[in-house]
Amino acid sequence: MRTLLRLSGWRLLGQFPDQPKLILIGAPHSSYWDGVWGLMIKIALGININIMIKREVLDGPLGVILRPIGMIPINRKAALNVVGQMVERFNEREQMWLGITPEGTRKHVKHWKSGFLRIAHEANVPILPIFIDYPSKSFTLGPLVCATDDHDADMAAIRTLFRPYRGKHRNTEAS
């Protein structure tokens, strides 16, 4: 996997923090390729990250491969208490890294889903931004962010961190 990444030109920049529990948020998420490159990095480095993914991806033949490597299916049409379920998972484990795409879709959205902030706040877990940048073929680890009671201010500050980065089809700025 490392050879394939090297040949493709994709790389991970930065160092993972020494934290037993984290929420990793990756954006801009504008292509299926984001997941492919991200999974290749995860596997190549042997990183244990559970990743929330739409259930439909795991319902097909890919589910046999993806479930064992930490994918968590989310039914977006009936997302019943996903925040509570993820907080419970964090509380039950001594170590857990959870990956989420805050946009919730590959489509351009003006407003990100706030679930990652609510999970981080309720589980008292820091957030690690991961900036996806196609021009530089990199996934860059950002600074740790701690959620506060002011989710609107937190969201604005976090989104600002992502502005310089460009996904395959777009950046994260609202149109």
CSV table of N, CA and C in Angstrom, one decimal:
chain,number,residue,atom,x,y,z
A,1,MET,N,0.8,-1.2,0.0
A,1,MET,CA,0.0,0.0,0.0
A,1,MET,C,0.9,1.3,0.0
A,2,ARG,N,2.0,1.2,0.8
A,2,ARG,CA,2.9,2.4,0.8
A,2,ARG,C,3.5,2.7,-0.6
A,3,THR,N,3.8,1.6,-1.3
A,3,THR,CA,4.4,1.8,-2.7
A,3,THR,C,3.3,2.4,-3.6
A,4,LEU,N,2.1,1.9,-3.5
A,4,LEU,CA,1.0,2.5,-4.3
A,4,LEU,C,0.8,4.0,-4.0
A,5,LEU,N,0.8,4.3,-2.8
A,5,LEU,CA,0.7,5.7,-2.4
A,5,LEU,C,1.9,6.6,-2.9
A,6,ARG,N,3.1,6.0,-2.8
A,6,ARG,CA,4.3,6.7,-3.3
A,6,ARG,C,4.2,6.9,-4.8
A,7,LEU,N,3.8,5.9,-5.5
A,7,LEU,CA,3.7,6.0,-6.9
A,7,LEU,C,2.6,7.0,-7.4
A,8,SER,N,1.5,7.1,-6.6
A,8,SER,CA,0.4,8.0,-6.9
A,8,SER,C,0.8,9.4,-6.6
A,9,GLY,N,1.7,9.6,-5.7
A,9,GLY,CA,2.1,11.0,-5.3
A,9,GLY,C,1.4,11.5,-4.1
A,10,TRP,N,0.4,10.7,-3.5
A,10,TRP,CA,-0.3,11.1,-2.4
A,10,TRP,C,0.5,10.9,-1.1
A,11,ARG,N,0.3,11.8,-0.1
A,11,ARG,CA,1.1,11.7,1.1
A,11,ARG,C,0.3,12.3,2.3
A,12,LEU,N,0.8,11.9,3.5
A,12,LEU,CA,0.2,12.5,4.7
A,12,LEU,C,1.3,13.4,5.3
A,13,LEU,N,0.8,14.6,5.6
A,13,LEU,CA,1.7,15.6,6.2
A,13,LEU,C,1.4,15.9,7.6
A,14,GLY,N,2.3,16.0,8.5
A,14,GLY,CA,2.1,16.2,9.9
A,14,GLY,C,2.2,14.9,10.7
A,15,GLN,N,2.1,15.1,12.0
A,15,GLN,CA,2.2,14.0,12.9
A,15,GLN,C,0.9,13.8,13.7
A,16,PHE,N,0.5,12.6,13.9
A,16,PHE,CA,-0.6,12.3,14.7
A,16,PHE,C,-0.3,12.6,16.1
A,17,PRO,N,-1.2,13.2,16.9
A,17,PRO,CA,-1.0,13.5,18.3
A,17,PRO,C,-1.1,12.2,19.1
A,18,ASP,N,-0.4,12.3,20.3
A,18,ASP,CA,-0.5,11.2,21.2
A,18,ASP,C,-1.7,11.3,22.1
A,19,GLN,N,-2.9,11.0,21.5
A,19,GLN,CA,-4.2,11.1,22.1
A,19,GLN,C,-4.9,9.7,22.0
A,20,PRO,N,-5.4,9.2,23.1
A,20,PRO,CA,-6.1,7.9,23.0
A,20,PRO,C,-7.5,8.1,22.3
A,21,LYS,N,-8.1,9.2,22.4
A,21,LYS,CA,-9.4,9.4,21.8
A,21,LYS,C,-9.4,10.7,21.0
A,22,LEU,N,-9.9,10.6,19.7
A,22,LEU,CA,-9.9,11.7,18.8
A,22,LEU,C,-11.1,11.6,17.9
A,23,ILE,N,-11.6,12.8,17.4
A,23,ILE,CA,-12.5,12.8,16.3
A,23,ILE,C,-11.7,13.4,15.2
A,24,LEU,N,-11.5,12.7,14.0
A,24,LEU,CA,-10.8,13.2,12.9
A,24,LEU,C,-11.8,13.7,11.9
A,25,ILE,N,-11.7,14.9,11.4
A,25,ILE,CA,-12.7,15.4,10.4
A,25,ILE,C,-11.9,15.7,9.1
A,26,GLY,N,-12.4,15.1,8.0
A,26,GLY,CA,-11.7,15.3,6.8
A,26,GLY,C,-12.6,16.1,5.8
A,27,ALA,N,-12.0,17.1,5.2
A,27,ALA,CA,-12.7,18.0,4.2
A,27,ALA,C,-11.7,18.7,3.3
A,28,PRO,N,-12.0,19.2,2.2
A,28,PRO,CA,-13.3,19.0,1.5
A,28,PRO,C,-13.5,17.6,1.0
A,29,HIS,N,-14.7,17.1,1.2
A,29,HIS,CA,-15.0,15.7,0.7
A,29,HIS,C,-15.9,15.9,-0.5
A,30,SER,N,-15.2,15.8,-1.7
A,30,SER,CA,-16.0,16.1,-2.9
A,30,SER,C,-15.9,14.9,-3.9
A,31,SER,N,-15.3,13.8,-3.5
A,31,SER,CA,-15.2,12.7,-4.5
A,31,SER,C,-15.0,11.4,-3.7
A,32,TYR,N,-15.4,10.3,-4.4
A,32,TYR,CA,-15.2,9.0,-3.8
A,32,TYR,C,-13.7,8.8,-3.6
A,33,TRP,N,-12.9,9.4,-4.4
A,33,TRP,CA,-11.4,9.2,-4.3
A,33,TRP,C,-10.9,9.7,-3.0
A,34,ASP,N,-11.5,10.6,-2.3
A,34,ASP,CA,-11.1,11.0,-1.0
A,34,ASP,C,-11.0,9.8,-0.1
A,35,GLY,N,-12.1,9.0,-0.1
A,35,GLY,CA,-12.1,7.8,0.7
A,35,GLY,C,-11.1,6.8,0.3
A,36,VAL,N,-10.9,6.6,-1.0
A,36,VAL,CA,-9.9,5.7,-1.5
A,36,VAL,C,-8.5,6.1,-1.0
A,37,TRP,N,-8.1,7.3,-1.2
A,37,TRP,CA,-6.8,7.8,-0.7
A,37,TRP,C,-6.7,7.7,0.8
A,38,GLY,N,-7.7,8.2,1.5
A,38,GLY,CA,-7.7,8.1,2.9
A,38,GLY,C,-7.6,6.7,3.5
A,39,LEU,N,-8.3,5.8,2.9
A,39,LEU,CA,-8.2,4.4,3.4
A,39,LEU,C,-6.8,3.8,3.1
A,40,MET,N,-6.3,4.2,1.9
A,40,MET,CA,-4.9,3.7,1.6
A,40,MET,C,-3.9,4.2,2.6
A,41,ILE,N,-4.0,5.4,3.0
A,41,ILE,CA,-3.1,6.0,4.1
A,41,ILE,C,-3.3,5.3,5.4
A,42,LYS,N,-4.6,5.1,5.8
A,42,LYS,CA,-5.0,4.4,7.0
A,42,LYS,C,-4.3,3.0,7.0
A,43,ILE,N,-4.5,2.2,6.0
A,43,ILE,CA,-4.0,0.9,5.9
A,43,ILE,C,-2.4,0.9,5.8
A,44,ALA,N,-1.9,1.7,5.0
A,44,ALA,CA,-0.4,1.8,4.9
A,44,ALA,C,0.3,2.1,6.2
A,45,LEU,N,-0.3,3.0,7.0
A,45,LEU,CA,0.3,3.4,8.3
A,45,LEU,C,-0.2,2.5,9.4
A,46,GLY,N,-1.2,1.6,9.2
A,46,GLY,CA,-1.7,0.8,10.2
A,46,GLY,C,-2.4,1.5,11.3
A,47,ILE,N,-3.1,2.6,11.0
A,47,ILE,CA,-3.8,3.4,11.9
A,47,ILE,C,-5.1,2.8,12.2
A,48,ASN,N,-5.5,2.7,13.5
A,48,ASN,CA,-6.8,2.2,13.8
A,48,ASN,C,-7.8,3.3,14.0
A,49,ILE,N,-8.5,3.6,12.9
A,49,ILE,CA,-9.5,4.7,12.9
A,49,ILE,C,-10.8,4.1,12.4
A,50,ASN,N,-11.9,4.3,13.2
A,50,ASN,CA,-13.2,3.9,12.8
A,50,ASN,C,-13.8,5.1,12.0
A,51,ILE,N,-14.4,4.8,10.9
A,51,ILE,CA,-14.9,5.8,10.0
A,51,ILE,C,-16.4,5.7,9.8
A,52,MET,N,-17.1,6.8,10.1
A,52,MET,CA,-18.6,6.8,9.8
A,52,MET,C,-18.7,6.9,8.3
A,53,ILE,N,-19.6,6.0,7.7
A,53,ILE,CA,-19.8,6.0,6.3
A,53,ILE,C,-21.3,5.6,6.0
A,54,LYS,N,-21.8,6.1,4.9
A,54,LYS,CA,-23.2,5.9,4.7
A,54,LYS,C,-23.4,4.4,4.5
A,55,ARG,N,-24.5,3.9,5.1
A,55,ARG,CA,-24.8,2.5,5.1
A,55,ARG,C,-24.9,1.8,3.8
A,56,GLU,N,-25.3,2.5,2.8
A,56,GLU,CA,-25.5,2.0,1.4
A,56,GLU,C,-24.1,1.4,0.9
A,57,VAL,N,-23.0,2.0,1.2
A,57,VAL,CA,-21.7,1.6,0.8
A,57,VAL,C,-21.4,0.2,1.4
A,58,LEU,N,-21.8,0.0,2.6
A,58,LEU,CA,-21.5,-1.3,3.3
A,58,LEU,C,-22.6,-2.3,3.0
A,59,ASP,N,-23.7,-2.0,2.5
A,59,ASP,CA,-24.7,-3.0,2.1
A,59,ASP,C,-24.3,-3.8,0.9
A,60,GLY,N,-23.5,-3.3,0.1
A,60,GLY,CA,-23.1,-4.0,-1.1
A,60,GLY,C,-21.9,-4.9,-0.9
A,61,PRO,N,-21.2,-5.4,-1.9
A,61,PRO,CA,-20.1,-6.3,-1.8
A,61,PRO,C,-18.9,-5.7,-1.1
A,62,LEU,N,-18.8,-4.3,-1.1
A,62,LEU,CA,-17.7,-3.7,-0.4
A,62,LEU,C,-17.7,-3.8,1.1
A,63,GLY,N,-18.9,-4.1,1.6
A,63,GLY,CA,-19.1,-4.2,3.1
A,63,GLY,C,-18.3,-5.3,3.6
A,64,VAL,N,-18.1,-6.4,2.9
A,64,VAL,CA,-17.3,-7.5,3.4
A,64,VAL,C,-15.8,-7.1,3.6
A,65,ILE,N,-15.4,-6.2,2.8
A,65,ILE,CA,-14.0,-5.7,3.0
A,65,ILE,C,-13.9,-4.5,4.0
A,66,LEU,N,-14.9,-3.6,3.9
A,66,LEU,CA,-14.8,-2.4,4.7
A,66,LEU,C,-15.2,-2.5,6.2
A,67,ARG,N,-16.2,-3.3,6.5
A,67,ARG,CA,-16.6,-3.5,7.9
A,67,ARG,C,-15.4,-3.9,8.8
A,68,PRO,N,-14.7,-4.9,8.4
A,68,PRO,CA,-13.6,-5.4,9.3
A,68,PRO,C,-12.4,-4.4,9.5
A,69,ILE,N,-12.4,-3.3,8.6
A,69,ILE,CA,-11.3,-2.4,8.8
A,69,ILE,C,-11.8,-1.1,9.5
A,70,GLY,N,-13.0,-1.2,10.1
A,70,GLY,CA,-13.4,-0.1,11.0
A,70,GLY,C,-14.5,0.8,10.5
A,71,MET,N,-15.1,0.5,9.4
A,71,MET,CA,-16.2,1.4,8.9
A,71,MET,C,-17.5,1.2,9.8
A,72,ILE,N,-18.1,2.3,10.1
A,72,ILE,CA,-19.3,2.3,10.9
A,72,ILE,C,-20.5,2.7,10.0
A,73,PRO,N,-21.4,1.9,9.8
A,73,PRO,CA,-22.5,2.3,8.9
A,73,PRO,C,-23.5,3.3,9.5
A,74,ILE,N,-23.9,4.3,8.8
A,74,ILE,CA,-24.8,5.3,9.3
A,74,ILE,C,-26.0,5.4,8.3
A,75,ASN,N,-27.2,5.2,8.8
A,75,ASN,CA,-28.4,5.3,7.9
A,75,ASN,C,-28.8,6.8,8.0
A,76,ARG,N,-28.4,7.5,6.9
A,76,ARG,CA,-28.6,9.0,6.9
A,76,ARG,C,-30.1,9.3,6.8
A,77,LYS,N,-31.0,8.4,6.3
A,77,LYS,CA,-32.4,8.7,6.2
A,77,LYS,C,-33.1,8.5,7.6
A,78,ALA,N,-32.5,7.7,8.5
A,78,ALA,CA,-33.1,7.5,9.8
A,78,ALA,C,-32.0,7.5,10.8
A,79,ALA,N,-31.2,8.6,10.9
A,79,ALA,CA,-30.1,8.7,11.8
A,79,ALA,C,-30.6,9.0,13.2
A,80,LEU,N,-30.9,7.9,13.9
A,80,LEU,CA,-31.5,8.0,15.2
A,80,LEU,C,-30.4,8.1,16.3
A,81,ASN,N,-30.3,9.2,16.9
A,81,ASN,CA,-29.3,9.4,18.0
A,81,ASN,C,-27.9,8.9,17.7
A,82,VAL,N,-27.4,9.3,16.5
A,82,VAL,CA,-26.1,8.9,16.1
A,82,VAL,C,-25.1,9.6,17.1
A,83,VAL,N,-25.3,10.8,17.5
A,83,VAL,CA,-24.4,11.5,18.4
A,83,VAL,C,-24.4,10.7,19.7
A,84,GLY,N,-25.5,10.3,20.3
A,84,GLY,CA,-25.5,9.6,21.5
A,84,GLY,C,-24.8,8.2,21.4
A,85,GLN,N,-25.0,7.6,20.3
A,85,GLN,CA,-24.4,6.3,20.0
A,85,GLN,C,-22.8,6.4,20.0
A,86,MET,N,-22.4,7.4,19.3
A,86,MET,CA,-20.9,7.6,19.2
A,86,MET,C,-20.3,8.1,20.6
A,87,VAL,N,-21.0,8.9,21.3
A,87,VAL,CA,-20.6,9.3,22.7
A,87,VAL,C,-20.5,8.0,23.5
A,88,GLU,N,-21.5,7.2,23.4
A,88,GLU,CA,-21.4,5.9,24.2
A,88,GLU,C,-20.2,5.1,23.8
A,89,ARG,N,-19.9,5.0,22.5
A,89,ARG,CA,-18.8,4.2,22.1
A,89,ARG,C,-17.5,4.8,22.7
A,90,PHE,N,-17.4,6.1,22.7
A,90,PHE,CA,-16.2,6.7,23.3
A,90,PHE,C,-16.1,6.4,24.8
A,91,ASN,N,-17.2,6.5,25.4
A,91,ASN,CA,-17.2,6.2,26.9
A,91,ASN,C,-16.9,4.8,27.2
A,92,GLU,N,-17.2,3.9,26.4
A,92,GLU,CA,-16.9,2.4,26.6
A,92,GLU,C,-15.5,2.0,26.3
A,93,ARG,N,-14.7,2.9,25.7
A,93,ARG,CA,-13.4,2.5,25.2
A,93,ARG,C,-12.3,3.3,25.8
A,94,GLU,N,-11.2,2.7,26.0
A,94,GLU,CA,-10.0,3.5,26.5
A,94,GLU,C,-9.3,4.2,25.3
A,95,GLN,N,-9.4,3.6,24.1
A,95,GLN,CA,-8.9,4.3,23.0
A,95,GLN,C,-9.9,4.2,21.8
A,96,MET,N,-10.0,5.3,21.1
A,96,MET,CA,-10.9,5.3,19.9
A,96,MET,C,-10.6,6.5,19.1
A,97,TRP,N,-10.4,6.3,17.8
A,97,TRP,CA,-10.3,7.4,16.9
A,97,TRP,C,-11.4,7.3,15.9
A,98,LEU,N,-12.2,8.3,15.7
A,98,LEU,CA,-13.4,8.3,14.9
A,98,LEU,C,-13.3,9.3,13.7
A,99,GLY,N,-13.4,8.8,12.5
A,99,GLY,CA,-13.3,9.7,11.3
A,99,GLY,C,-14.7,10.1,10.8
A,100,ILE,N,-14.8,11.3,10.5
A,100,ILE,CA,-16.1,11.9,10.0
A,100,ILE,C,-15.9,12.9,8.9
A,101,THR,N,-16.7,12.9,7.9
A,101,THR,CA,-16.7,14.0,7.0
A,101,THR,C,-17.8,15.0,7.4
A,102,PRO,N,-17.4,16.2,7.9
A,102,PRO,CA,-18.4,17.1,8.4
A,102,PRO,C,-19.4,17.6,7.4
A,103,GLU,N,-19.1,17.5,6.1
A,103,GLU,CA,-20.1,17.9,5.1
A,103,GLU,C,-21.2,16.9,5.0
A,104,GLY,N,-20.9,15.7,5.4
A,104,GLY,CA,-22.0,14.7,5.4
A,104,GLY,C,-22.3,14.1,4.0
A,105,THR,N,-21.6,14.6,3.0
A,105,THR,CA,-21.9,14.2,1.6
A,105,THR,C,-20.8,14.7,0.7
A,106,ARG,N,-20.7,14.2,-0.5
A,106,ARG,CA,-19.7,14.7,-1.4
A,106,ARG,C,-20.2,16.0,-2.2
A,107,LYS,N,-21.5,16.3,-2.1
A,107,LYS,CA,-22.1,17.4,-2.7
A,107,LYS,C,-21.7,18.7,-2.0
A,108,HIS,N,-21.7,19.8,-2.7
A,108,HIS,CA,-21.4,21.1,-2.1
A,108,HIS,C,-22.5,21.5,-1.2
A,109,VAL,N,-22.2,21.7,0.1
A,109,VAL,CA,-23.1,22.2,1.1
A,109,VAL,C,-22.7,23.5,1.7
A,110,LYS,N,-23.7,24.3,2.0
A,110,LYS,CA,-23.3,25.6,2.7
A,110,LYS,C,-23.1,25.4,4.2
A,111,HIS,N,-23.8,24.5,4.8
A,111,HIS,CA,-23.7,24.2,6.2
A,111,HIS,C,-23.2,22.8,6.5
A,112,TRP,N,-22.2,22.7,7.3
A,112,TRP,CA,-21.7,21.4,7.7
A,112,TRP,C,-22.6,20.8,8.8
A,113,LYS,N,-22.6,19.5,8.8
A,113,LYS,CA,-23.4,18.8,9.9
A,113,LYS,C,-22.6,19.1,11.2
A,114,SER,N,-23.4,19.3,12.3
A,114,SER,CA,-22.7,19.7,13.6
A,114,SER,C,-22.5,18.5,14.5
A,115,GLY,N,-22.9,17.3,14.0
A,115,GLY,CA,-22.7,16.1,14.9
A,115,GLY,C,-21.3,15.9,15.4
A,116,PHE,N,-20.3,16.1,14.6
A,116,PHE,CA,-19.0,15.9,15.1
A,116,PHE,C,-18.6,16.8,16.3
A,117,LEU,N,-19.2,18.1,16.2
A,117,LEU,CA,-18.9,19.0,17.4
A,117,LEU,C,-19.7,18.5,18.6
A,118,ARG,N,-20.9,18.1,18.4
A,118,ARG,CA,-21.7,17.6,19.6
A,118,ARG,C,-21.1,16.3,20.2
A,119,ILE,N,-20.6,15.4,19.3
A,119,ILE,CA,-19.9,14.2,19.8
A,119,ILE,C,-18.7,14.6,20.6
A,120,ALA,N,-17.9,15.5,20.0
A,120,ALA,CA,-16.6,15.9,20.7
A,120,ALA,C,-16.9,16.6,22.0
A,121,HIS,N,-17.9,17.4,22.1
A,121,HIS,CA,-18.2,18.1,23.3
A,121,HIS,C,-18.7,17.2,24.4
A,122,GLU,N,-19.7,16.3,24.0
A,122,GLU,CA,-20.3,15.4,25.0
A,122,GLU,C,-19.4,14.4,25.4
A,123,ALA,N,-18.5,13.9,24.6
A,123,ALA,CA,-17.5,12.8,25.0
A,123,ALA,C,-16.2,13.4,25.5
A,124,ASN,N,-16.1,14.8,25.5
A,124,ASN,CA,-14.9,15.4,25.9
A,124,ASN,C,-13.6,14.9,25.2
A,125,VAL,N,-13.7,14.9,23.8
A,125,VAL,CA,-12.7,14.4,23.0
A,125,VAL,C,-12.3,15.5,22.0
A,126,PRO,N,-11.0,15.7,21.8
A,126,PRO,CA,-10.5,16.7,20.8
A,126,PRO,C,-10.8,16.3,19.4
A,127,ILE,N,-10.8,17.3,18.6
A,127,ILE,CA,-11.0,17.2,17.1
A,127,ILE,C,-9.7,17.5,16.4
A,128,LEU,N,-9.4,16.6,15.5
A,128,LEU,CA,-8.2,16.7,14.6
A,128,LEU,C,-8.6,17.0,13.2
A,129,PRO,N,-8.5,18.2,12.7
A,129,PRO,CA,-8.8,18.5,11.3
A,129,PRO,C,-7.8,17.8,10.4
A,130,ILE,N,-8.3,17.2,9.3
A,130,ILE,CA,-7.5,16.6,8.2
A,130,ILE,C,-7.9,17.3,6.9
A,131,PHE,N,-6.9,18.1,6.4
A,131,PHE,CA,-7.2,18.9,5.2
A,131,PHE,C,-6.8,18.1,4.0
A,132,ILE,N,-7.8,17.8,3.1
A,132,ILE,CA,-7.6,17.1,1.8
A,132,ILE,C,-7.3,18.2,0.8
A,133,ASP,N,-6.2,18.0,0.1
A,133,ASP,CA,-5.8,19.0,-0.9
A,133,ASP,C,-5.3,18.3,-2.2
A,134,TYR,N,-6.1,18.4,-3.2
A,134,TYR,CA,-5.8,17.7,-4.5
A,134,TYR,C,-4.6,18.3,-5.2
A,135,PRO,N,-4.5,19.7,-5.2
A,135,PRO,CA,-3.4,20.2,-5.9
A,135,PRO,C,-2.0,19.7,-5.4
A,136,SER,N,-1.9,19.6,-4.1
A,136,SER,CA,-0.6,19.1,-3.5
A,136,SER,C,-0.6,17.6,-3.3
A,137,LYS,N,-1.8,16.9,-3.6
A,137,LYS,CA,-1.9,15.5,-3.3
A,137,LYS,C,-1.6,15.1,-1.9
A,138,SER,N,-2.2,15.8,-1.0
A,138,SER,CA,-1.9,15.6,0.4
A,138,SER,C,-3.1,15.6,1.3
A,139,PHE,N,-2.9,14.9,2.4
A,139,PHE,CA,-3.8,14.9,3.6
A,139,PHE,C,-2.9,15.5,4.7
A,140,THR,N,-3.3,16.7,5.1
A,140,THR,CA,-2.5,17.4,6.1
A,140,THR,C,-3.2,17.4,7.5
A,141,LEU,N,-2.5,17.0,8.5
A,141,LEU,CA,-3.0,17.0,9.9
A,141,LEU,C,-3.0,18.4,10.4
A,142,GLY,N,-4.1,18.9,10.9
A,142,GLY,CA,-4.1,20.3,11.5
A,142,GLY,C,-4.0,20.3,13.0
A,143,PRO,N,-4.2,21.4,13.6
A,143,PRO,CA,-4.0,21.5,15.0
A,143,PRO,C,-5.3,20.9,15.8
A,144,LEU,N,-5.0,20.4,16.9
A,144,LEU,CA,-6.1,19.9,17.7
A,144,LEU,C,-7.1,21.0,18.1
A,145,VAL,N,-8.4,20.8,18.1
A,145,VAL,CA,-9.4,21.7,18.4
A,145,VAL,C,-10.3,21.1,19.5
A,146,CYS,N,-10.6,21.9,20.5
A,146,CYS,CA,-11.5,21.4,21.6
A,146,CYS,C,-12.9,22.1,21.4
A,147,ALA,N,-13.9,21.3,21.4
A,147,ALA,CA,-15.3,21.9,21.3
A,147,ALA,C,-15.7,22.6,22.6
A,148,THR,N,-16.4,23.7,22.4
A,148,THR,CA,-16.9,24.5,23.6
A,148,THR,C,-18.4,24.4,23.6
A,149,ASP,N,-19.0,25.2,24.4
A,149,ASP,CA,-20.4,25.3,24.5
A,149,ASP,C,-21.0,26.1,23.3
A,150,ASP,N,-20.1,26.9,22.7
A,150,ASP,CA,-20.5,27.7,21.6
A,150,ASP,C,-20.2,27.0,20.2
A,151,HIS,N,-21.2,26.2,19.8
A,151,HIS,CA,-20.9,25.4,18.6
A,151,HIS,C,-20.9,26.2,17.4
A,152,ASP,N,-21.6,27.4,17.3
A,152,ASP,CA,-21.6,28.2,16.1
A,152,ASP,C,-20.2,28.8,16.0
A,153,ALA,N,-19.6,29.3,17.1
A,153,ALA,CA,-18.2,29.9,17.0
A,153,ALA,C,-17.2,28.8,16.7
A,154,ASP,N,-17.4,27.6,17.3
A,154,ASP,CA,-16.5,26.5,17.0
A,154,ASP,C,-16.5,26.2,15.5
A,155,MET,N,-17.7,26.1,15.0
A,155,MET,CA,-17.9,25.7,13.6
A,155,MET,C,-17.2,26.7,12.7
A,156,ALA,N,-17.4,28.0,12.9
A,156,ALA,CA,-16.9,29.1,12.1
A,156,ALA,C,-15.3,29.0,12.2
A,157,ALA,N,-14.8,28.8,13.4
A,157,ALA,CA,-13.3,28.7,13.5
A,157,ALA,C,-12.7,27.5,12.8
A,158,ILE,N,-13.4,26.4,12.9
A,158,ILE,CA,-12.9,25.1,12.2
A,158,ILE,C,-13.0,25.3,10.7
A,159,ARG,N,-14.1,25.8,10.2
A,159,ARG,CA,-14.3,26.0,8.8
A,159,ARG,C,-13.2,26.9,8.2
A,160,THR,N,-12.8,27.9,9.0
A,160,THR,CA,-11.8,28.8,8.5
A,160,THR,C,-10.5,28.1,8.3
A,161,LEU,N,-10.2,27.1,9.1
A,161,LEU,CA,-9.0,26.3,9.0
A,161,LEU,C,-8.9,25.6,7.6
A,162,PHE,N,-10.0,25.2,7.1
A,162,PHE,CA,-10.1,24.5,5.8
A,162,PHE,C,-10.1,25.3,4.5
A,163,ARG,N,-10.2,26.6,4.7
A,163,ARG,CA,-10.3,27.5,3.5
A,163,ARG,C,-9.2,27.4,2.5
A,164,PRO,N,-8.0,27.2,2.9
A,164,PRO,CA,-6.9,27.2,1.8
A,164,PRO,C,-6.8,25.9,1.0
A,165,TYR,N,-7.6,24.9,1.4
A,165,TYR,CA,-7.5,23.6,0.8
A,165,TYR,C,-8.5,23.3,-0.3
A,166,ARG,N,-8.2,22.5,-1.3
A,166,ARG,CA,-9.0,22.3,-2.5
A,166,ARG,C,-9.2,20.8,-2.6
A,167,GLY,N,-10.5,20.4,-2.7
A,167,GLY,CA,-10.8,19.0,-2.9
A,167,GLY,C,-10.8,18.7,-4.4
A,168,LYS,N,-11.1,17.5,-4.8
A,168,LYS,CA,-11.1,17.2,-6.3
A,168,LYS,C,-12.0,18.1,-7.1
A,169,HIS,N,-13.2,18.4,-6.6
A,169,HIS,CA,-14.1,19.2,-7.3
A,169,HIS,C,-14.5,20.6,-6.8
A,170,ARG,N,-14.0,20.9,-5.6
A,170,ARG,CA,-14.3,22.2,-5.0
A,170,ARG,C,-13.5,22.3,-3.7
A,171,ASN,N,-13.7,23.5,-3.1
A,171,ASN,CA,-13.1,23.8,-1.8
A,171,ASN,C,-14.3,23.7,-0.8
A,172,THR,N,-14.1,24.3,0.5
A,172,THR,CA,-15.1,24.2,1.5
A,172,THR,C,-15.9,25.5,1.7
A,173,GLU,N,-15.5,26.5,1.0
A,173,GLU,CA,-16.3,27.8,1.2
A,173,GLU,C,-17.7,27.7,0.6
A,174,ALA,N,-18.6,28.3,1.3
A,174,ALA,CA,-20.0,28.4,0.9
A,174,ALA,C,-20.1,29.3,-0.3
A,175,SER,N,-21.0,28.9,-1.2
A,175,SER,CA,-21.1,29.8,-2.5
A,175,SER,C,-22.1,30.9,-2.2
